[in-house]
Coordinates of C-alpha atoms and ligand atoms in Angstrom, one line a residue:
M1 CA -0.2 -0.3 0.0
N2 CA 2.9 2.7 1.4
S3 CA 4.5 2.0 -2.1
V4 CA 1.7 2.4 -4.9
Y5 CA 1.3 5.4 -2.7
H6 CA 5.4 6.7 -3.2
I7 CA 4.7 5.4 -7.2
I8 CA 1.6 7.9 -7.6
V9 CA 3.5 10.4 -5.4
R10 CA 6.9 10.2 -7.9
R11 CA 4.7 10.4 -10.3
L12 CA 2.2 13.1 -9.8
S13 CA 5.3 15.2 -8.9
T14 CA 6.9 14.4 -11.8
Q15 CA 4.8 15.6 -14.0
Q16 CA 5.8 17.9 -17.0
N17 CA 4.1 21.6 -16.7
H18 CA 6.4 23.3 -18.6
Y19 CA 6.7 23.2 -22.5
K20 CA 8.4 25.1 -25.2
L21 CA 5.3 24.7 -27.5
V22 CA 2.1 23.8 -26.8
I23 CA -0.6 22.9 -28.9
I24 CA -4.1 23.3 -28.7
G25 CA -5.8 20.7 -30.9
S26 CA -4.9 17.4 -32.5
G27 CA -6.9 18.1 -35.9
C28 CA -5.1 18.9 -39.1
G29 CA -3.3 21.7 -38.2
G30 CA -2.3 20.8 -34.8
L31 CA -0.1 18.1 -36.7
A32 CA 0.5 19.1 -39.6
C33 CA 2.4 21.9 -36.9
A34 CA 3.6 19.4 -34.8
S35 CA 5.0 17.3 -37.0
K36 CA 7.4 20.0 -38.2
F37 CA 8.6 21.1 -35.0
A38 CA 9.1 17.3 -34.0
K39 CA 11.7 17.9 -36.2
K40 CA 13.5 21.3 -34.8
L41 CA 13.1 20.1 -31.0
P42 CA 13.8 18.3 -28.6
K43 CA 12.0 15.4 -27.3
D44 CA 9.6 16.9 -24.0
N45 CA 9.3 20.7 -26.2
I46 CA 6.3 20.1 -27.6
A47 CA 3.0 18.5 -25.9
I48 CA 0.0 18.5 -27.8
I49 CA -3.2 19.3 -25.7
D50 CA -6.4 16.7 -27.0
K51 CA -9.3 15.1 -25.5
T52 CA -10.0 13.2 -28.8
E53 CA -8.8 9.4 -29.0
I54 CA -10.1 9.6 -33.0
H55 CA -8.1 10.8 -35.4
T56 CA -10.6 12.1 -38.7
Y57 CA -10.0 12.9 -41.9
Q58 CA -13.1 14.8 -41.9
P59 CA -13.3 15.9 -45.4
G60 CA -13.8 12.2 -45.5
W61 CA -18.0 12.4 -44.2
T62 CA -19.2 13.3 -47.8
L63 CA -18.0 10.6 -49.3
V64 CA -19.2 8.6 -46.5
G65 CA -23.0 10.3 -46.3
A66 CA -22.9 9.1 -50.9
G67 CA -21.7 5.4 -49.5
L68 CA -18.2 5.8 -51.4
K69 CA -16.5 5.3 -48.0
T70 CA -17.5 3.8 -44.4
A71 CA -17.0 6.2 -41.5
E72 CA -14.0 3.6 -40.1
E73 CA -12.7 4.3 -43.9
V74 CA -11.8 7.9 -43.0
E75 CA -10.9 7.6 -39.3
K76 CA -7.3 6.5 -37.2
P77 CA -6.6 6.4 -33.6
Q78 CA -4.6 9.2 -32.5
T79 CA -2.0 7.2 -31.3
Q80 CA -1.0 6.9 -35.4
C81 CA -1.4 9.9 -36.0
I82 CA 0.8 12.4 -32.9
P83 CA 4.7 12.0 -33.8
S84 CA 6.1 10.3 -31.8
N85 CA 8.8 12.7 -30.2
T86 CA 5.6 15.1 -28.0
T87 CA 4.0 14.6 -26.2
W88 CA -0.1 14.2 -26.2
I89 CA -1.9 15.6 -22.6
Q90 CA -4.9 13.8 -23.6
S91 CA -7.5 16.2 -21.9
N92 CA -8.8 19.4 -23.4
A93 CA -8.1 23.3 -22.3
N94 CA -11.0 25.0 -20.7
Q95 CA -9.3 28.6 -20.5
V96 CA -6.1 30.4 -21.9
E97 CA -4.6 33.4 -20.3
P98 CA -1.8 34.4 -22.3
E99 CA -0.9 36.9 -20.4
K100 CA -0.1 34.5 -17.7
N101 CA 1.6 32.6 -21.5
H102 CA -0.9 29.2 -19.5
V103 CA -3.7 27.3 -20.7
Q104 CA -5.9 25.2 -17.5
L105 CA -7.3 21.9 -18.9
D106 CA -10.6 20.2 -18.2
N107 CA -9.1 18.7 -15.2
G108 CA -8.0 21.5 -13.7
R109 CA -4.7 20.9 -14.3
K110 CA -2.3 23.8 -15.5
I111 CA 0.3 24.2 -18.4
T112 CA 2.4 26.7 -18.7
Y113 CA 4.5 27.4 -22.3
D114 CA 6.9 29.5 -24.3
Y115 CA 5.0 29.6 -27.6
L116 CA 1.1 28.5 -28.4
I117 CA -0.2 27.4 -31.2
V118 CA -4.5 27.3 -30.9
A119 CA -5.9 24.9 -33.3
A120 CA -8.8 23.7 -31.5
G121 CA -11.1 23.9 -34.8
M122 CA -14.8 25.1 -34.3
Q123 CA -17.6 23.5 -32.9
I124 CA -21.0 22.5 -34.4
N125 CA -23.7 23.3 -32.9
F126 CA -27.2 21.6 -33.8
N127 CA -29.1 23.5 -30.5
K128 CA -29.4 26.1 -33.2
I129 CA -32.5 25.0 -34.9
K130 CA -35.2 24.2 -32.8
G131 CA -36.0 20.4 -32.9
A132 CA -32.3 19.7 -35.4
I133 CA -31.7 17.1 -32.3
D134 CA -34.6 15.6 -31.8
A135 CA -35.1 15.0 -35.6
L136 CA -31.3 13.3 -36.1
D137 CA -31.6 11.4 -33.0
N138 CA -35.1 10.1 -33.1
D139 CA -35.9 10.2 -37.1
P140 CA -32.6 9.6 -39.0
Q141 CA -34.5 8.1 -42.4
H142 CA -35.6 11.3 -42.6
V143 CA -33.8 14.0 -41.1
V144 CA -29.7 13.9 -41.6
S145 CA -26.6 15.6 -41.6
I146 CA -23.2 15.0 -43.1
Y147 CA -21.5 16.5 -40.5
T148 CA -20.6 14.9 -36.8
R149 CA -19.2 11.4 -36.8
K150 CA -22.2 10.7 -34.9
Y151 CA -25.1 11.2 -37.5
V152 CA -23.3 11.0 -41.0
T153 CA -23.1 7.1 -40.9
N154 CA -27.2 7.7 -41.0
V155 CA -27.1 9.9 -44.2
Y156 CA -26.1 7.3 -47.2
N157 CA -29.4 4.9 -45.9
A158 CA -31.6 8.2 -45.6
L159 CA -31.0 9.4 -49.4
N160 CA -30.8 5.2 -51.0
N161 CA -34.3 4.8 -49.8
L162 CA -36.2 7.7 -50.8
R163 CA -38.4 6.5 -53.9
A164 CA -40.1 9.8 -53.7
G165 CA -41.4 13.6 -52.0
N166 CA -39.2 16.4 -51.5
A167 CA -35.7 16.2 -50.8
I168 CA -34.5 19.6 -49.3
F169 CA -31.0 20.3 -47.8
T170 CA -29.7 23.0 -46.3
F171 CA -26.8 25.8 -45.9
P172 CA -27.1 27.6 -41.9
A173 CA -26.8 31.2 -41.1
T174 CA -23.2 30.8 -39.5
T175 CA -19.4 30.7 -40.2
I176 CA -19.0 27.4 -41.4
K177 CA -16.5 24.8 -42.3
C178 CA -16.1 23.5 -45.6
P179 CA -19.2 26.0 -47.3
G180 CA -18.9 23.5 -50.3
A181 CA -19.9 20.1 -48.4
P182 CA -23.6 21.0 -47.8
Q183 CA -24.2 20.8 -51.8
K184 CA -21.8 18.7 -52.9
I185 CA -23.7 16.1 -51.0
M186 CA -26.7 17.4 -52.7
Y187 CA -26.0 16.7 -55.8
L188 CA -24.3 13.4 -55.2
A189 CA -27.6 12.9 -54.2
E190 CA -29.5 14.0 -56.7
D191 CA -27.1 12.0 -59.2
L192 CA -28.2 8.8 -56.4
F193 CA -31.9 9.3 -57.4
R194 CA -31.0 9.1 -60.9
K195 CA -29.2 5.5 -60.6
N196 CA -32.3 4.1 -58.3
N197 CA -35.0 5.6 -61.1
V198 CA -37.1 8.1 -59.0
R199 CA -35.9 10.9 -59.7
D200 CA -38.5 12.2 -61.4
K201 CA -40.6 11.7 -58.2
I202 CA -38.5 13.9 -56.1
T203 CA -38.1 17.9 -56.0
V204 CA -34.4 18.4 -54.8
T205 CA -34.3 21.9 -53.3
Y206 CA -31.6 23.9 -51.7
N207 CA -32.5 26.2 -49.2
T208 CA -29.5 28.8 -48.4
S209 CA -29.1 31.6 -45.8
L210 CA -26.6 33.1 -48.8
P211 CA -27.6 35.5 -51.6
V212 CA -26.0 33.1 -54.1
I213 CA -24.7 30.0 -54.3
F214 CA -21.2 30.1 -53.8
G215 CA -19.2 32.7 -52.6
V216 CA -16.8 32.9 -55.8
K217 CA -18.3 34.6 -58.9
K218 CA -16.2 31.9 -61.1
Y219 CA -18.1 28.8 -59.3
A220 CA -21.0 29.9 -58.4
A221 CA -21.7 30.7 -62.5
A222 CA -20.5 26.9 -63.0
L223 CA -23.0 25.6 -60.2
M224 CA -25.8 27.8 -61.3
E225 CA -25.8 25.6 -64.6
V226 CA -25.5 23.0 -62.8
V227 CA -28.5 23.2 -60.9
K228 CA -30.5 24.4 -63.7
K229 CA -29.2 21.5 -66.3
R230 CA -30.5 19.1 -63.0
N231 CA -33.8 20.5 -62.7
I232 CA -32.3 21.6 -58.2
Q233 CA -34.7 24.4 -56.4
L234 CA -32.8 27.1 -55.4
N235 CA -33.5 29.1 -52.7
T236 CA -31.4 32.1 -51.7
R237 CA -31.3 34.1 -48.3
L238 CA -33.7 31.4 -46.6
N239 CA -32.4 30.1 -43.1
L240 CA -33.4 26.2 -41.2
V241 CA -34.6 27.8 -37.6
E242 CA -36.9 24.8 -36.6
V243 CA -37.4 21.0 -37.4
R244 CA -40.8 19.5 -36.9
K245 CA -40.1 15.9 -36.8
D246 CA -43.7 15.7 -36.2
S247 CA -44.9 17.0 -39.0
K248 CA -42.1 16.5 -41.2
E249 CA -41.8 20.4 -41.8
A250 CA -38.9 22.7 -41.8
I251 CA -39.6 26.1 -40.6
F252 CA -37.1 28.4 -42.8
E253 CA -36.5 32.5 -41.8
N254 CA -36.9 35.0 -44.9
L255 CA -33.6 37.0 -44.1
D256 CA -34.5 39.5 -45.8
Q257 CA -37.6 40.2 -44.1
P258 CA -36.7 39.5 -40.4
G259 CA -39.5 37.5 -38.6
T260 CA -41.2 35.9 -41.3
M261 CA -41.6 32.1 -41.3
K262 CA -41.7 30.1 -44.9
T263 CA -42.5 26.3 -44.3
F264 CA -41.7 23.3 -45.9
K265 CA -42.8 19.7 -45.9
Y266 CA -39.7 17.2 -46.6
D267 CA -39.8 13.3 -47.0
L268 CA -35.3 13.9 -46.6
L269 CA -34.0 17.4 -45.1
H270 CA -30.2 17.1 -44.7
I271 CA -29.0 20.1 -42.3
G272 CA -26.2 22.1 -43.0
A273 CA -24.5 22.1 -39.7
P274 CA -24.7 25.6 -37.6
M275 CA -21.1 26.5 -36.2
Q276 CA -19.9 28.3 -33.6
P277 CA -15.9 28.9 -32.3
H278 CA -15.1 27.5 -28.8
E279 CA -16.4 28.6 -25.9
F280 CA -12.9 28.6 -23.9
L281 CA -11.8 30.6 -26.8
A282 CA -14.1 33.1 -27.5
K283 CA -14.3 34.0 -24.2
S284 CA -10.3 34.5 -23.8
P285 CA -7.9 37.2 -25.0
L286 CA -7.2 35.8 -28.2
A287 CA -10.5 36.5 -29.9
D288 CA -12.0 39.0 -31.6
A289 CA -15.6 40.3 -31.3
S290 CA -16.6 37.3 -33.7
G291 CA -15.1 34.7 -31.1
Y292 CA -12.5 33.3 -33.3
V293 CA -8.6 33.8 -32.9
D294 CA -7.5 37.1 -33.9
V295 CA -5.0 36.5 -35.8
D296 CA -2.5 38.4 -39.0
K297 CA -4.2 37.3 -41.4
E298 CA -0.7 37.0 -44.0
T299 CA 1.5 35.4 -40.9
L300 CA -0.8 33.8 -38.6
Q301 CA 0.2 35.4 -35.2
H302 CA -1.8 36.6 -33.0
K303 CA -2.0 40.9 -33.3
K304 CA -1.6 41.1 -29.4
F305 CA 0.3 38.4 -27.7
P306 CA 3.6 38.1 -30.4
N307 CA 4.2 34.1 -29.0
V308 CA 0.6 32.9 -29.9
F309 CA -0.3 32.0 -33.2
A310 CA -3.5 30.2 -34.7
I311 CA -4.6 27.9 -38.4
G312 CA -7.2 26.7 -39.0
D313 CA -11.1 26.8 -38.5
C314 CA -10.6 28.8 -35.2
T315 CA -9.1 31.7 -36.2
N316 CA -11.3 34.6 -37.9
I317 CA -8.4 34.6 -41.9
P318 CA -11.3 35.4 -43.8
T319 CA -11.0 32.7 -46.3
S320 CA -13.4 29.4 -46.7
K321 CA -12.7 27.0 -43.7
T322 CA -11.3 24.1 -45.2
A323 CA -8.1 21.3 -44.8
A324 CA -6.7 23.6 -47.8
A325 CA -6.8 26.5 -46.1
V326 CA -4.3 24.6 -43.6
A327 CA -2.0 23.2 -46.2
G328 CA -1.5 26.7 -47.4
S329 CA -1.4 27.8 -44.3
N330 CA 1.0 25.2 -41.9
D331 CA 4.3 26.6 -43.4
I332 CA 3.8 29.4 -43.2
L333 CA 2.5 30.4 -39.4
V334 CA 6.4 27.1 -38.7
R335 CA 8.4 29.6 -40.8
N336 CA 6.9 32.5 -38.2
L337 CA 7.3 30.5 -35.4
S338 CA 10.9 29.2 -36.3
N339 CA 12.0 33.1 -36.8
L340 CA 10.9 33.9 -32.9
M341 CA 11.7 30.9 -31.3
F342 CA 15.1 30.8 -32.5
G343 CA 15.9 34.3 -33.5
N344 CA 16.2 33.4 -37.1
S345 CA 15.5 35.9 -39.9
D346 CA 14.8 33.4 -42.4
K347 CA 12.1 35.6 -45.3
V348 CA 8.4 33.6 -45.2
P349 CA 6.1 34.2 -48.0
K350 CA 3.1 35.5 -47.0
Y351 CA -0.4 33.4 -46.8
D352 CA -2.4 34.5 -49.8
G353 CA -5.8 33.1 -48.3
Y354 CA -5.6 29.6 -50.4
T355 CA -8.0 27.4 -50.3
S356 CA -10.3 24.7 -52.3
C357 CA -13.5 23.5 -52.9
P358 CA -13.8 20.2 -54.4
L359 CA -17.1 20.5 -55.6
L360 CA -18.5 16.9 -56.0
T361 CA -21.4 17.8 -58.7
S362 CA -22.4 13.5 -59.1
Y363 CA -20.8 10.2 -59.0
G364 CA -18.6 10.1 -61.2
K365 CA -17.4 14.7 -61.4
C366 CA -16.6 17.7 -59.5
I367 CA -15.6 21.0 -59.5
L368 CA -12.3 21.9 -58.4
A369 CA -12.6 25.4 -57.1
E370 CA -10.1 27.1 -55.9
F371 CA -9.5 30.7 -54.2
I372 CA -7.6 33.0 -52.4
F373 CA -8.6 36.1 -50.3
D374 CA -11.9 38.4 -51.6
G375 CA -12.9 35.3 -53.6
K376 CA -9.9 35.2 -56.5
P377 CA -9.6 31.5 -57.8
L378 CA -6.3 30.3 -58.2
E379 CA -5.7 27.0 -59.8
T380 CA -3.3 24.2 -59.3
F381 CA -4.1 22.4 -63.2
P382 CA -3.9 24.1 -66.2
V383 CA -7.0 23.7 -67.4
D384 CA -10.2 25.4 -67.0
Q385 CA -10.8 23.7 -63.5
G386 CA -14.2 25.9 -63.9
K387 CA -15.6 22.9 -65.5
E388 CA -16.9 19.8 -64.2
R389 CA -13.9 17.0 -64.7
R390 CA -13.7 13.4 -63.8
T391 CA -9.4 14.1 -62.6
A392 CA -10.7 16.4 -60.5
Y393 CA -13.6 13.7 -58.8
I394 CA -10.3 11.2 -58.4
L395 CA -8.1 13.7 -57.5
K396 CA -10.9 14.6 -54.7
K397 CA -12.0 10.5 -53.9
D398 CA -8.8 9.0 -53.8
I399 CA -5.9 11.1 -54.1
M400 CA -7.0 13.9 -51.1
P401 CA -7.1 11.3 -49.0
S402 CA -3.4 9.6 -49.2
L403 CA -2.4 13.4 -49.4
Y404 CA -3.7 14.1 -46.6
W405 CA -3.5 10.8 -43.9
N406 CA 0.3 11.2 -44.9
M407 CA 2.0 14.1 -46.1
L408 CA 0.1 17.0 -44.4
I409 CA -0.3 15.6 -41.1
K410 CA 2.6 14.0 -41.4
G411 CA 3.8 18.1 -42.4
T412 CA 5.4 17.3 -45.6
W413 CA 2.6 18.9 -47.6
N414 CA 2.4 22.7 -47.9
G415 CA -0.2 22.6 -50.7
P416 CA -0.2 22.5 -54.5
A417 CA 2.1 25.4 -54.6
T418 CA 4.8 23.7 -56.1
F419 CA 2.8 22.3 -58.6
R420 CA 1.0 26.1 -59.7
K421 CA 4.6 27.0 -60.8
M422 CA 5.3 24.7 -62.1
F423 CA 2.2 23.5 -64.6
H424 CA 2.5 27.3 -65.1
L425 CA 5.8 27.9 -66.1
G426 CA 5.6 24.7 -68.2
M427 CA 2.5 26.1 -69.9
S428 CA 4.6 29.3 -71.0
K429 CA 7.5 28.2 -72.3
Ligands
FAD1 C1 -18.4 17.3 -43.7 C2 -17.4 18.2 -43.7 C3 -16.5 18.2 -45.6 C4 -15.2 19.1 -45.3 N1 -15.2 19.3 -46.9 C5 -13.8 19.4 -46.7 C6 -12.9 18.8 -48.2 O1 -13.7 18.7 -48.8 N2 -11.8 19.9 -48.5 C7 -11.3 20.4 -47.4 O2 -10.0 20.9 -47.3 N3 -11.6 20.7 -46.3 C8 -12.7 20.5 -45.9 N4 -13.5 20.0 -44.5 C9 -12.8 21.0 -43.2 C10 -12.0 20.0 -42.9 O3 -12.4 19.0 -42.0 C11 -11.7 21.4 -42.1 O4 -11.4 22.3 -42.0 C12 -10.3 21.0 -41.5 O5 -10.4 19.5 -40.7 C13 -9.6 22.7 -40.4 O6 -8.5 21.7 -39.7 P1 -8.6 22.5 -37.8 O7 -7.0 21.6 -37.5 O8 -8.3 23.8 -38.0 O9 -9.8 21.9 -37.3 P2 -10.0 19.8 -37.1 O10 -9.5 19.6 -37.6 O11 -11.1 19.7 -37.0 O12 -9.4 19.6 -35.8 C14 -9.9 20.1 -34.0 C15 -9.3 19.6 -32.8 O13 -9.1 20.4 -31.8 C16 -9.6 19.8 -30.9 N5 -10.2 20.3 -29.7 C17 -11.3 20.7 -29.6 N6 -11.6 21.3 -29.2 C18 -10.5 21.3 -27.7 C19 -10.4 21.6 -26.7 N7 -10.9 22.4 -25.7 N8 -9.7 21.4 -26.4 C20 -7.9 20.8 -27.2 N9 -9.0 20.7 -28.2 C21 -9.8 20.7 -28.8 C22 -10.9 18.4 -31.6 O14 -10.9 17.0 -30.7 C23 -9.9 18.7 -32.3 O15 -8.8 17.4 -33.0 C24 -15.1 19.8 -44.3 C25 -14.8 18.8 -43.0 C26 -16.6 18.9 -43.2 C27 -17.4 19.0 -41.3

């Protein structure tokens, strides 16, 4: 008994509570940066804080919803993903005090740091829609969403079993990650209805809170062609506020006439999940008024706390929140932070807002949207990417997952800039 007591006391007293670099979040941004720093810093210098045991390739959830992959195929145990040279603290952060350089964990433990990278992603909040959770939990044949692990496995069955009626797909009135995903799953569903010979019995509707189908003009024009050609009803400025599962009614607010509601009967409702910043960040001095971490959009360094950087969905960087954006910015963050950490003065390029959205438009076709700040297209391939293409589909379905697992989270994928230069140099010869 006495010796057990001594072992516990020794373990607690030797528990390391200070790290040169602390990273909050072991998703795609956290791991991309951790993997790079693991090659630069000795053992016991880096701690990664995250409770989640399973790492998910979230872009794969659209493929799961379409029956192209299983949920298990797009996830791995975190132990296989976290770089070996780092310490994984399996708790969540629940408070950050950047004036004191410390992070408090949900078990009360305090971790201090010299440098901090925040990469905690964003939070899904179905509670913003009255009745949504009840419907998702208790009527999974008719109300579904690809946006969480809990619900994504219901999507394909619901789509594949629909024989007639109204299929409604929604886009919420909040910032969301991968803003293309709610319509990708709609195009795939519409194609599935054709394959099942029931398309003529189903009305397909896309109700979006946005004033346009997509935020980048070039791709919006291409998608409008798809919508017309495939006879999809598009309604803009409508925000889903309530789901009545017993009467199968979806209530939308007209955002141009606040307080005015419009009711749609549905036989299938796919909910584009409302999202928000994590509360522990929103209430910290790291956040701006929107609740997202306030960083310089070109360097990823915090605007007030120079030893703090942030990447990915948790930031207020004005670009589309995607894994592609993490790919385009992780090297810039790491090089800027390395300059600070090691007193180097390497010239670091500025982040241009690169992001990408492979817009699956059917089983076999995809429009590969790639753009930078202000929605300016910046395409990798020397072809018009505004066209539906089979090659873009193969890239999305088969090549990108492999890039993610084998390169991005291992810290060796900095986006397609090198290929772009290669292709475009080749063209200008
Ligand atoms: C359905 C869907 C489709 C998508 N499609 C695409 C696509 O086609 N292309 C694309 O590029 N992107 C796509 N994305 C977006 C992409 O997955 C995200 O933008 C990307 O994962 C962002 O990386 P991140 O590191 O910022 O956040 P995440 O990868 O979400 O990681 C955040 C991590 O922080 C952890 N965390 C949360 N709270 C705490 C806390 N309090 N303390 C410690 N850790 C915490 C979480 O457990 C998680 O591990 C899609 C996303 C979804 C959901």
